[in-house]
């Protein structure tokens, strides 16, 4: 879902996949995080095995 707050934008992405353990992102999520920070944003990822990712 997409949210707007004045000049800020929020995007929630949720899946029901296999999830992953730990706080170490793979190449793809690291790349997204770096690009988000370069634009002055932030990114949060929550996941656990068998519970999907959001």
Tab-separated table of C-alpha atoms in Angstrom:
chain	number	residue	atom	x	y	z
A	1	UNK	CA	0.000	0.000	0.000
A	2	UNK	CA	1.070	3.578	-0.634
A	3	UNK	CA	0.689	6.376	1.942
A	4	UNK	CA	1.192	10.149	1.677
A	5	UNK	CA	1.950	12.508	4.590
A	6	UNK	CA	2.506	16.029	3.295
A	7	UNK	CA	5.875	15.807	1.528
A	8	UNK	CA	6.592	12.236	2.704
A	9	UNK	CA	5.636	8.967	1.037
A	10	UNK	CA	5.405	5.508	2.600
A	11	UNK	CA	5.263	2.213	0.748
A	12	UNK	CA	4.345	-1.067	2.469
A	13	UNK	CA	5.254	-4.277	0.649
A	14	UNK	CA	4.207	-7.586	2.225
A	15	UNK	CA	4.570	-11.134	0.936
A	16	UNK	CA	3.722	-14.580	2.261
A	17	UNK	CA	6.931	-16.240	1.063
A	18	UNK	CA	9.361	-18.357	3.051
A	19	UNK	CA	10.956	-15.389	4.869
A	20	UNK	CA	14.506	-15.363	6.209
A	21	UNK	CA	16.336	-15.360	9.537
A	22	UNK	CA	18.681	-12.708	10.859
A	23	UNK	CA	19.228	-9.095	9.952
A	24	UNK	CA	21.627	-9.652	7.035
A	25	UNK	CA	20.114	-8.608	3.717
A	26	UNK	CA	21.100	-10.083	0.398
A	27	UNK	CA	22.486	-8.022	-2.472
A	28	UNK	CA	19.051	-6.889	-3.680
A	29	UNK	CA	17.793	-5.529	-0.343
A	30	UNK	CA	21.176	-3.928	0.393
A	31	UNK	CA	21.039	-2.161	-2.961
A	32	UNK	CA	17.481	-0.908	-2.330
A	33	UNK	CA	18.485	0.305	1.129
A	34	UNK	CA	21.496	2.219	-0.234
A	35	UNK	CA	19.419	3.913	-2.949
A	36	UNK	CA	16.704	4.810	-0.452
A	37	UNK	CA	19.262	6.416	1.893
A	38	UNK	CA	20.838	8.350	-1.013
A	39	UNK	CA	17.416	9.948	-1.563
A	40	UNK	CA	17.099	10.844	2.135
A	41	UNK	CA	14.728	7.999	2.981
A	42	UNK	CA	14.803	4.954	5.198
A	43	UNK	CA	13.842	1.321	4.803
A	44	UNK	CA	12.759	-1.271	7.361
A	45	UNK	CA	12.525	-5.007	6.652
A	46	UNK	CA	10.890	-7.502	9.011
A	47	UNK	CA	11.046	-11.221	8.313
A	48	UNK	CA	11.246	-14.609	9.980
A	49	UNK	CA	11.488	-18.119	8.527
A	50	UNK	CA	8.126	-19.404	7.338
A	51	UNK	CA	6.356	-16.100	8.025
A	52	UNK	CA	6.997	-14.038	4.894
A	53	UNK	CA	8.569	-10.595	4.718
A	54	UNK	CA	7.328	-7.034	5.132
